[in-house]
């Protein structure tokens, strides 16, 4: 009976996602907001809560994030990653300053204390790699010039999590400085080791994985990715970082074949991830914290757009690409919820969970919209400003021409005579 109920629930979820995807496709709109709202409607406290398929959906959501980052990593080589990190690290510092500070200030203004301020700073700082990867794929922007800049910011954030998460865990647990330092050292060592192997031995890994049989290639790549992601997460490093580095390590025909084989799986489990996020949000917990969440979302949406614009400008990207980069970075997601969940589990601040959930829901719905419309809206505003300046200039009466501007009263007559006598000049 339980098996039948599970099949009914999960089948209904997949069917519903397919229909919502069709609607979004006809409207030329990212389906992510529709997936999230569907999860909100049928999750905890929703219209028709689902329970039989909850555990499977949770596992599917984790796989969805891993596959999104794996596929994003397949688009770039190890040399691309290293060069981008070397050139874009100032963008990571600007990103941290502009987006972590509003969260910390908001927590202090609400009287939550310094530890909660550090937690909320992380919630507002980190963009959602999973959402952004999906949005870029939906909008066909993976090959755009600004995409490496966006990718560099996301990778710097994900790598920073290898430092931030052990620190925040130690703060919340109240452990000693020595224990916290040991956890941090292990996390940094693992992240550095995976990055080194991906960069140095990427060709050997590709040769080991390579196969002419699609079935074997699929099984080996998927198994390797899940294995590395699981080990990374067990050692306090983001599973998403591990999956991304596996994608970086694969190159050539292996990367192309893997991309073709895993694209349908990525789309399926990525959709499950966004539904899962909505399923675990109680709509009743959102109204009390809606106003501060809206204010924080408005401020940090602006700071993320400024971050992307500055980073793309620094990389020599055109104005349109700068606005696209800024709008794409707005969405928050999985990391923000994980960080807030740690604080709630530790009992630091009861309102932290609902606030973070409302904040992420707002930005994860708005994020695909800003990614799509920031650049055309900026172009429209610039066009209106240009027309206003032109109209204002037309209102100002022209300055009377001075004799020297006209070249003297006899200059036109002399020029006409010269042209009349010189056919070449007349022509």
Short mmCIF file of C-alpha atoms in Angstrom, two decimals:
data_model
loop_
_atom_site.label_atom_id
_atom_site.label_comp_id
_atom_site.label_asym_id
_atom_site.label_seq_id
_atom_site.Cartn_x
_atom_site.Cartn_y
_atom_site.Cartn_z
CA UNK A 1 0.00 0.00 0.00
CA UNK A 2 2.79 2.40 0.91
CA UNK A 3 4.55 1.54 -2.36
CA UNK A 4 1.41 2.30 -4.35
CA UNK A 5 0.92 5.63 -2.55
CA UNK A 6 4.54 6.55 -3.22
CA UNK A 7 4.17 5.82 -6.93
CA UNK A 8 0.96 7.87 -7.10
CA UNK A 9 2.50 10.85 -5.29
CA UNK A 10 5.79 10.83 -7.16
CA UNK A 11 4.07 10.26 -10.49
CA UNK A 12 1.77 13.20 -9.79
CA UNK A 13 4.80 15.37 -8.95
CA UNK A 14 6.61 14.48 -12.18
CA UNK A 15 3.47 14.93 -14.28
CA UNK A 16 2.76 18.28 -12.66
CA UNK A 17 6.32 19.43 -13.28
CA UNK A 18 6.02 18.49 -16.93
CA UNK A 19 2.80 20.47 -17.34
CA UNK A 20 4.25 23.49 -15.52
CA UNK A 21 7.32 23.29 -17.73
CA UNK A 22 5.10 23.40 -20.81
CA UNK A 23 3.30 26.48 -19.51
CA UNK A 24 6.60 28.20 -18.76
CA UNK A 25 7.94 27.26 -22.19
CA UNK A 26 4.98 28.80 -23.97
CA UNK A 27 5.38 31.97 -21.92
CA UNK A 28 9.16 31.94 -22.61
CA UNK A 29 9.74 32.02 -18.88
CA UNK A 30 11.93 30.01 -16.49
CA UNK A 31 9.86 27.25 -14.81
CA UNK A 32 11.70 27.57 -11.47
CA UNK A 33 9.19 29.94 -9.78
CA UNK A 34 6.32 27.66 -10.81
CA UNK A 35 8.14 24.61 -9.38
CA UNK A 36 8.70 26.42 -6.08
CA UNK A 37 5.13 27.63 -5.77
CA UNK A 38 3.85 24.13 -6.55
CA UNK A 39 6.00 22.72 -3.76
CA UNK A 40 4.73 25.43 -1.40
CA UNK A 41 1.13 24.54 -2.23
CA UNK A 42 1.55 20.80 -1.63
CA UNK A 43 4.10 20.80 1.19
CA UNK A 44 3.95 21.28 4.95
CA UNK A 45 0.86 23.35 5.77
CA UNK A 46 -0.14 23.53 2.12
CA UNK A 47 -3.33 22.57 0.33
CA UNK A 48 -2.59 18.84 0.04
CA UNK A 49 0.53 17.72 2.01
CA UNK A 50 2.43 14.76 0.61
CA UNK A 51 4.27 12.36 2.89
CA UNK A 52 4.86 9.02 1.21
CA UNK A 53 7.42 10.31 -1.29
CA UNK A 54 9.15 12.81 1.02
CA UNK A 55 12.33 10.81 1.63
CA UNK A 56 12.85 10.01 -2.04
CA UNK A 57 12.22 13.63 -3.04
CA UNK A 58 14.82 14.76 -0.48
CA UNK A 59 17.47 12.46 -1.97
CA UNK A 60 16.45 13.49 -5.48
CA UNK A 61 16.86 17.15 -4.51
CA UNK A 62 20.47 16.53 -3.40
CA UNK A 63 21.22 14.71 -6.64
CA UNK A 64 19.66 17.59 -8.56
CA UNK A 65 22.06 20.17 -7.11
CA UNK A 66 25.02 17.85 -7.72
CA UNK A 67 24.07 17.29 -11.37
CA UNK A 68 23.49 21.01 -11.96
CA UNK A 69 27.00 21.82 -10.79
CA UNK A 70 28.55 18.84 -12.60
CA UNK A 71 27.04 19.99 -15.90
CA UNK A 72 28.19 23.54 -15.28
CA UNK A 73 31.72 22.30 -14.64
CA UNK A 74 31.71 20.35 -17.92
CA UNK A 75 31.47 23.65 -19.82
CA UNK A 76 34.94 24.77 -18.67
CA UNK A 77 38.45 23.38 -18.49
CA UNK A 78 40.76 23.36 -15.50
CA UNK A 79 42.92 26.07 -17.06
CA UNK A 80 39.79 28.25 -17.48
CA UNK A 81 38.97 27.78 -13.81
CA UNK A 82 42.45 28.67 -12.56
CA UNK A 83 42.77 31.73 -14.79
CA UNK A 84 39.30 32.96 -13.81
CA UNK A 85 40.01 32.54 -10.12
CA UNK A 86 43.31 34.42 -10.44
CA UNK A 87 41.72 37.31 -12.29
CA UNK A 88 38.36 37.46 -10.51
CA UNK A 89 39.27 37.14 -6.83
CA UNK A 90 38.71 40.91 -6.29
CA UNK A 91 35.12 40.32 -7.42
CA UNK A 92 34.80 37.74 -4.65
CA UNK A 93 35.92 40.32 -2.08
CA UNK A 94 33.48 42.90 -3.43
CA UNK A 95 30.74 40.25 -3.41
CA UNK A 96 31.41 39.48 0.24
CA UNK A 97 31.49 43.14 1.29
CA UNK A 98 28.34 44.20 -0.55
CA UNK A 99 26.17 41.18 0.26
CA UNK A 100 27.24 39.88 3.67
CA UNK A 101 27.13 43.28 5.36
CA UNK A 102 23.35 43.87 4.92
CA UNK A 103 22.55 40.56 6.63
CA UNK A 104 24.85 41.25 9.55
CA UNK A 105 23.44 44.76 10.01
CA UNK A 106 19.85 43.48 9.84
CA UNK A 107 20.50 40.87 12.54
CA UNK A 108 22.08 43.45 14.83
CA UNK A 109 19.21 45.91 14.26
CA UNK A 110 16.74 43.18 15.27
CA UNK A 111 18.76 42.54 18.42
CA UNK A 112 19.82 39.01 17.59
CA UNK A 113 23.43 39.27 18.71
CA UNK A 114 26.83 38.81 17.00
CA UNK A 115 26.59 35.06 16.31
CA UNK A 116 23.22 35.47 14.59
CA UNK A 117 24.73 38.38 12.66
CA UNK A 118 27.45 36.11 11.29
CA UNK A 119 24.81 33.52 10.33
CA UNK A 120 22.50 36.00 8.57
CA UNK A 121 25.51 37.50 6.77
CA UNK A 122 26.09 34.09 5.19
CA UNK A 123 22.40 33.77 4.26
CA UNK A 124 22.45 37.05 2.31
CA UNK A 125 25.94 36.58 0.87
CA UNK A 126 25.77 33.28 -1.02
CA UNK A 127 23.96 33.03 -4.35
CA UNK A 128 22.32 29.77 -5.38
CA UNK A 129 24.58 27.90 -7.77
CA UNK A 130 21.80 25.41 -8.50
CA UNK A 131 19.18 28.02 -9.39
CA UNK A 132 21.61 30.12 -11.42
CA UNK A 133 22.93 27.14 -13.36
CA UNK A 134 19.35 26.18 -14.24
CA UNK A 135 18.42 29.74 -15.24
CA UNK A 136 21.46 30.14 -17.50
CA UNK A 137 20.59 26.86 -19.20
CA UNK A 138 16.93 27.86 -19.64
CA UNK A 139 17.91 31.22 -21.14
CA UNK A 140 20.60 29.73 -23.40
CA UNK A 141 23.37 31.84 -21.89
CA UNK A 142 25.95 29.21 -21.00
CA UNK A 143 28.13 30.33 -23.92
CA UNK A 144 27.78 34.08 -23.29
CA UNK A 145 30.84 36.23 -22.66
CA UNK A 146 29.66 37.18 -19.17
CA UNK A 147 29.12 33.55 -18.09
CA UNK A 148 32.76 32.95 -17.00
CA UNK A 149 32.48 36.02 -14.75
CA UNK A 150 29.27 34.68 -13.18
CA UNK A 151 30.88 31.27 -12.81
CA UNK A 152 33.96 32.76 -11.13
CA UNK A 153 31.83 34.56 -8.53
CA UNK A 154 29.84 31.39 -7.83
CA UNK A 155 32.94 29.23 -7.53
CA UNK A 156 34.59 31.73 -5.19
CA UNK A 157 31.45 31.68 -3.04
CA UNK A 158 31.28 27.88 -3.00
CA UNK A 159 34.97 27.61 -2.14
CA UNK A 160 34.49 30.24 0.57
CA UNK A 161 31.87 27.95 2.08
CA UNK A 162 34.69 25.49 2.78
CA UNK A 163 35.98 28.13 5.21
CA UNK A 164 32.71 29.65 6.37
CA UNK A 165 30.74 26.50 7.27
CA UNK A 166 33.35 25.11 9.72
CA UNK A 167 33.62 28.56 11.32
CA UNK A 168 29.87 28.96 11.74
CA UNK A 169 29.53 25.39 13.01
CA UNK A 170 32.18 26.07 15.65
CA UNK A 171 30.51 29.34 16.68
CA UNK A 172 27.07 27.74 17.00
CA UNK A 173 28.41 24.75 18.94
CA UNK A 174 30.60 26.90 21.18
CA UNK A 175 33.58 24.59 20.65
CA UNK A 176 37.13 25.53 21.51
CA UNK A 177 39.38 27.46 19.16
CA UNK A 178 41.60 24.40 18.69
CA UNK A 179 38.72 22.15 17.63
CA UNK A 180 37.34 24.78 15.27
CA UNK A 181 40.78 25.33 13.72
CA UNK A 182 41.21 21.59 13.13
CA UNK A 183 37.84 21.36 11.34
CA UNK A 184 38.72 24.37 9.22
CA UNK A 185 42.13 22.93 8.32
CA UNK A 186 40.58 19.63 7.21
CA UNK A 187 37.98 21.42 5.07
CA UNK A 188 40.59 23.61 3.38
CA UNK A 189 42.87 20.65 2.80
CA UNK A 190 40.14 18.59 1.15
CA UNK A 191 39.02 21.45 -1.09
CA UNK A 192 42.61 22.16 -2.11
CA UNK A 193 43.34 18.48 -2.77
CA UNK A 194 40.27 18.02 -5.00
CA UNK A 195 41.11 21.19 -6.91
CA UNK A 196 44.74 20.07 -7.36
CA UNK A 197 43.71 16.63 -8.65
CA UNK A 198 41.18 18.18 -11.05
CA UNK A 199 43.73 20.61 -12.47
CA UNK A 200 46.79 18.35 -12.54
CA UNK A 201 45.35 14.97 -13.43
CA UNK A 202 42.25 15.94 -15.42
CA UNK A 203 43.52 14.20 -18.60
CA UNK A 204 44.16 10.94 -16.76
CA UNK A 205 40.71 11.06 -15.18
CA UNK A 206 39.12 11.64 -18.59
CA UNK A 207 41.06 8.71 -20.04
CA UNK A 208 39.95 6.46 -17.16
CA UNK A 209 36.30 7.45 -17.52
CA UNK A 210 36.20 7.35 -21.33
CA UNK A 211 34.11 4.63 -22.97
CA UNK A 212 32.45 4.10 -26.34
CA UNK A 213 29.50 2.44 -24.61
CA UNK A 214 27.03 5.15 -23.43
CA UNK A 215 25.75 2.93 -20.62
CA UNK A 216 29.22 2.42 -19.13
CA UNK A 217 30.12 6.09 -19.53
CA UNK A 218 26.94 7.15 -17.77
CA UNK A 219 27.43 4.77 -14.86
CA UNK A 220 31.11 5.63 -14.32
CA UNK A 221 30.65 9.41 -14.50
CA UNK A 222 27.53 9.46 -12.33
CA UNK A 223 29.08 7.10 -9.77
CA UNK A 224 32.33 9.09 -9.64
CA UNK A 225 30.47 12.38 -9.21
CA UNK A 226 28.26 11.13 -6.39
CA UNK A 227 31.24 9.50 -4.68
CA UNK A 228 33.37 12.67 -4.75
CA UNK A 229 30.42 14.85 -3.71
CA UNK A 230 29.63 12.57 -0.77
CA UNK A 231 33.23 12.44 0.43
CA UNK A 232 33.51 16.24 0.13
CA UNK A 233 30.34 16.76 2.16
CA UNK A 234 31.44 14.27 4.79
CA UNK A 235 34.64 16.27 5.24
CA UNK A 236 32.76 19.57 5.69
CA UNK A 237 33.21 20.71 2.07
CA UNK A 238 30.25 21.50 -0.16
CA UNK A 239 29.04 18.53 -2.24
CA UNK A 240 28.34 21.07 -4.99
CA UNK A 241 32.03 22.07 -5.04
CA UNK A 242 33.07 18.43 -5.38
CA UNK A 243 30.65 17.84 -8.26
CA UNK A 244 31.75 21.02 -10.01
CA UNK A 245 35.42 20.01 -9.81
CA UNK A 246 34.63 16.58 -11.26
CA UNK A 247 33.06 18.36 -14.22
CA UNK A 248 36.15 20.56 -14.54
CA UNK A 249 38.39 17.47 -14.55
CA UNK A 250 36.55 15.88 -17.48
CA UNK A 251 37.37 17.27 -20.91
CA UNK A 252 37.23 16.57 -24.64
CA UNK A 253 34.96 13.86 -26.01
CA UNK A 254 34.24 12.56 -22.51
CA UNK A 255 32.79 15.93 -21.47
CA UNK A 256 30.68 16.13 -24.64
CA UNK A 257 29.36 12.59 -24.26
CA UNK A 258 28.64 13.08 -20.57
CA UNK A 259 26.76 16.30 -21.28
CA UNK A 260 24.48 14.57 -23.79
CA UNK A 261 23.83 11.58 -21.50
CA UNK A 262 23.21 13.45 -18.26
CA UNK A 263 21.16 16.40 -19.53
CA UNK A 264 17.78 14.60 -19.12
CA UNK A 265 18.72 13.39 -15.64
CA UNK A 266 19.84 16.89 -14.67
CA UNK A 267 16.55 18.40 -15.79
CA UNK A 268 14.52 15.80 -13.89
CA UNK A 269 16.37 16.00 -10.56
CA UNK A 270 16.84 19.78 -10.75
CA UNK A 271 13.08 20.16 -10.98
CA UNK A 272 12.70 17.83 -7.98
CA UNK A 273 15.16 20.01 -6.03
CA UNK A 274 13.06 23.14 -6.48
CA UNK A 275 9.85 21.32 -5.58
CA UNK A 276 11.50 19.89 -2.46
CA UNK A 277 12.45 23.39 -1.33
CA UNK A 278 8.81 24.45 -1.48
CA UNK A 279 7.52 21.23 0.09
CA UNK A 280 9.44 21.91 3.32
CA UNK A 281 8.19 25.46 3.78
CA UNK A 282 5.13 26.09 5.96
CA UNK A 283 3.19 28.99 4.42
CA UNK A 284 1.90 29.99 7.88
CA UNK A 285 5.42 30.84 9.08
CA UNK A 286 6.03 33.44 6.36
CA UNK A 287 3.59 36.36 7.07
CA UNK A 288 5.12 37.43 10.45
CA UNK A 289 8.57 37.93 8.88
CA UNK A 290 7.45 39.02 5.42
CA UNK A 291 8.20 42.75 5.75
CA UNK A 292 11.81 42.40 7.01
CA UNK A 293 12.40 39.63 4.46
CA UNK A 294 11.11 41.87 1.64
CA UNK A 295 13.30 44.78 2.77
CA UNK A 296 16.37 42.55 3.02
CA UNK A 297 15.60 40.98 -0.36
CA UNK A 298 15.26 44.39 -2.04
CA UNK A 299 18.58 45.62 -0.63
CA UNK A 300 20.56 42.49 -1.42
CA UNK A 301 19.05 42.10 -4.90
CA UNK A 302 20.48 45.55 -5.63
CA UNK A 303 23.88 44.71 -4.13
CA UNK A 304 24.10 41.47 -6.15
CA UNK A 305 23.30 43.32 -9.36
CA UNK A 306 26.00 45.84 -8.47
CA UNK A 307 28.44 42.98 -7.79
CA UNK A 308 27.83 41.31 -11.15
CA UNK A 309 27.94 44.61 -13.03
CA UNK A 310 31.26 45.58 -11.42
CA UNK A 311 32.82 42.15 -11.96
CA UNK A 312 31.77 42.04 -15.63
CA UNK A 313 32.95 45.61 -16.23
CA UNK A 314 36.31 44.73 -14.71
CA UNK A 315 36.53 41.76 -17.12
CA UNK A 316 35.91 44.02 -20.12
CA UNK A 317 32.35 42.83 -20.82
CA UNK A 318 29.95 45.19 -22.63
CA UNK A 319 27.19 47.10 -20.88
CA UNK A 320 24.45 44.59 -21.77
CA UNK A 321 26.55 41.70 -20.50
CA UNK A 322 27.23 43.58 -17.25
CA UNK A 323 23.52 43.96 -16.55
CA UNK A 324 22.90 40.29 -17.43
CA UNK A 325 25.67 39.20 -15.06
CA UNK A 326 24.25 41.28 -12.22
CA UNK A 327 20.68 40.10 -12.72
CA UNK A 328 21.71 36.45 -12.94
CA UNK A 329 23.44 36.49 -9.53
CA UNK A 330 20.38 37.62 -7.55
CA UNK A 331 18.89 34.21 -6.64
CA UNK A 332 19.67 32.67 -3.24
CA UNK A 333 18.90 29.07 -2.41
CA UNK A 334 20.38 25.89 -0.99
CA UNK A 335 23.34 27.31 0.96
CA UNK A 336 21.23 30.02 2.59
CA UNK A 337 18.76 27.43 3.85
CA UNK A 338 21.56 25.15 5.10
CA UNK A 339 23.18 28.03 7.02
CA UNK A 340 19.90 29.12 8.61
CA UNK A 341 19.08 25.51 9.45
CA UNK A 342 22.30 25.20 11.44
CA UNK A 343 21.34 28.24 13.50
CA UNK A 344 17.80 26.98 14.12
CA UNK A 345 19.10 23.56 15.20
CA UNK A 346 21.49 25.23 17.64
CA UNK A 347 18.65 27.31 19.10
CA UNK A 348 20.30 30.66 18.40
CA UNK A 349 17.22 32.55 17.19
CA UNK A 350 13.76 31.01 16.57
CA UNK A 351 12.79 33.60 13.96
CA UNK A 352 15.91 32.92 11.88
CA UNK A 353 14.37 29.95 10.07
CA UNK A 354 11.14 31.62 8.89
CA UNK A 355 13.00 34.81 7.94
CA UNK A 356 15.59 32.93 5.91
CA UNK A 357 12.89 30.83 4.25
CA UNK A 358 10.82 33.87 3.28
CA UNK A 359 13.94 35.70 2.10
CA UNK A 360 15.10 32.80 -0.07
CA UNK A 361 11.62 32.18 -1.48
CA UNK A 362 11.36 35.82 -2.52
CA UNK A 363 14.76 35.88 -4.21
CA UNK A 364 14.52 32.42 -5.73
CA UNK A 365 11.28 33.53 -7.42
CA UNK A 366 12.60 36.99 -8.35
CA UNK A 367 16.03 35.66 -9.41
CA UNK A 368 14.93 34.16 -12.74
CA UNK A 369 13.01 37.38 -13.45
CA UNK A 370 16.02 39.62 -12.80
CA UNK A 371 18.19 37.31 -14.90
CA UNK A 372 15.75 37.69 -17.80
CA UNK A 373 14.70 41.33 -17.50
CA UNK A 374 17.49 43.36 -15.82
CA UNK A 375 19.29 44.01 -19.11
CA UNK A 376 16.21 45.05 -21.17
CA UNK A 377 14.91 47.21 -18.30
CA UNK A 378 18.29 48.93 -18.00
CA UNK A 379 18.33 49.48 -21.79
CA UNK A 380 14.80 50.94 -21.64
CA UNK A 381 15.75 53.31 -18.79
CA UNK A 382 18.89 54.37 -20.66
CA UNK A 383 16.83 54.97 -23.80
CA UNK A 384 14.31 57.13 -21.95
CA UNK A 385 17.11 59.08 -20.31
CA UNK A 386 18.72 59.66 -23.70
CA UNK A 387 15.43 60.86 -25.18
CA UNK A 388 14.89 63.19 -22.21
CA UNK A 389 18.35 64.68 -22.63
CA UNK A 390 17.74 65.15 -26.37
CA UNK A 391 14.42 66.88 -25.70
CA UNK A 392 16.00 69.11 -23.07
CA UNK A 393 18.73 70.09 -25.52
CA UNK A 394 16.10 70.94 -28.14
CA UNK A 395 14.34 73.29 -25.74
CA UNK A 396 17.50 75.38 -25.21
CA UNK A 397 17.61 78.12 -27.91
CA UNK A 398 20.59 77.83 -30.26
CA UNK A 399 23.49 80.20 -29.66
CA UNK A 400 23.77 82.91 -32.33
CA UNK A 401 26.56 82.04 -34.69
CA UNK A 402 29.63 84.21 -34.33
CA UNK A 403 31.31 85.59 -37.48
CA UNK A 404 34.30 83.37 -36.90
CA UNK A 405 32.03 80.28 -36.80
CA UNK A 406 30.71 81.18 -40.24
CA UNK A 407 34.20 81.80 -41.58
CA UNK A 408 33.51 85.43 -42.54
CA UNK A 409 30.85 86.92 -44.81
CA UNK A 410 32.65 86.09 -48.03
CA UNK A 411 33.80 82.55 -47.32
CA UNK A 412 30.81 80.70 -48.79
CA UNK A 413 30.92 82.79 -51.94
CA UNK A 414 34.65 82.15 -52.32
CA UNK A 415 34.20 78.42 -51.75
CA UNK A 416 31.47 78.26 -54.40
CA UNK A 417 33.69 80.09 -56.88
CA UNK A 418 36.60 77.69 -56.20
CA UNK A 419 34.32 74.68 -56.77
CA UNK A 420 32.97 76.23 -59.98
CA UNK A 421 36.47 76.58 -61.41
CA UNK A 422 37.78 73.22 -60.11
CA UNK A 423 35.72 70.20 -61.31
CA UNK A 424 37.56 67.78 -58.97
CA UNK A 425 36.70 69.78 -55.89
CA UNK A 426 33.14 70.21 -57.08
CA UNK A 427 32.79 66.47 -57.43
#
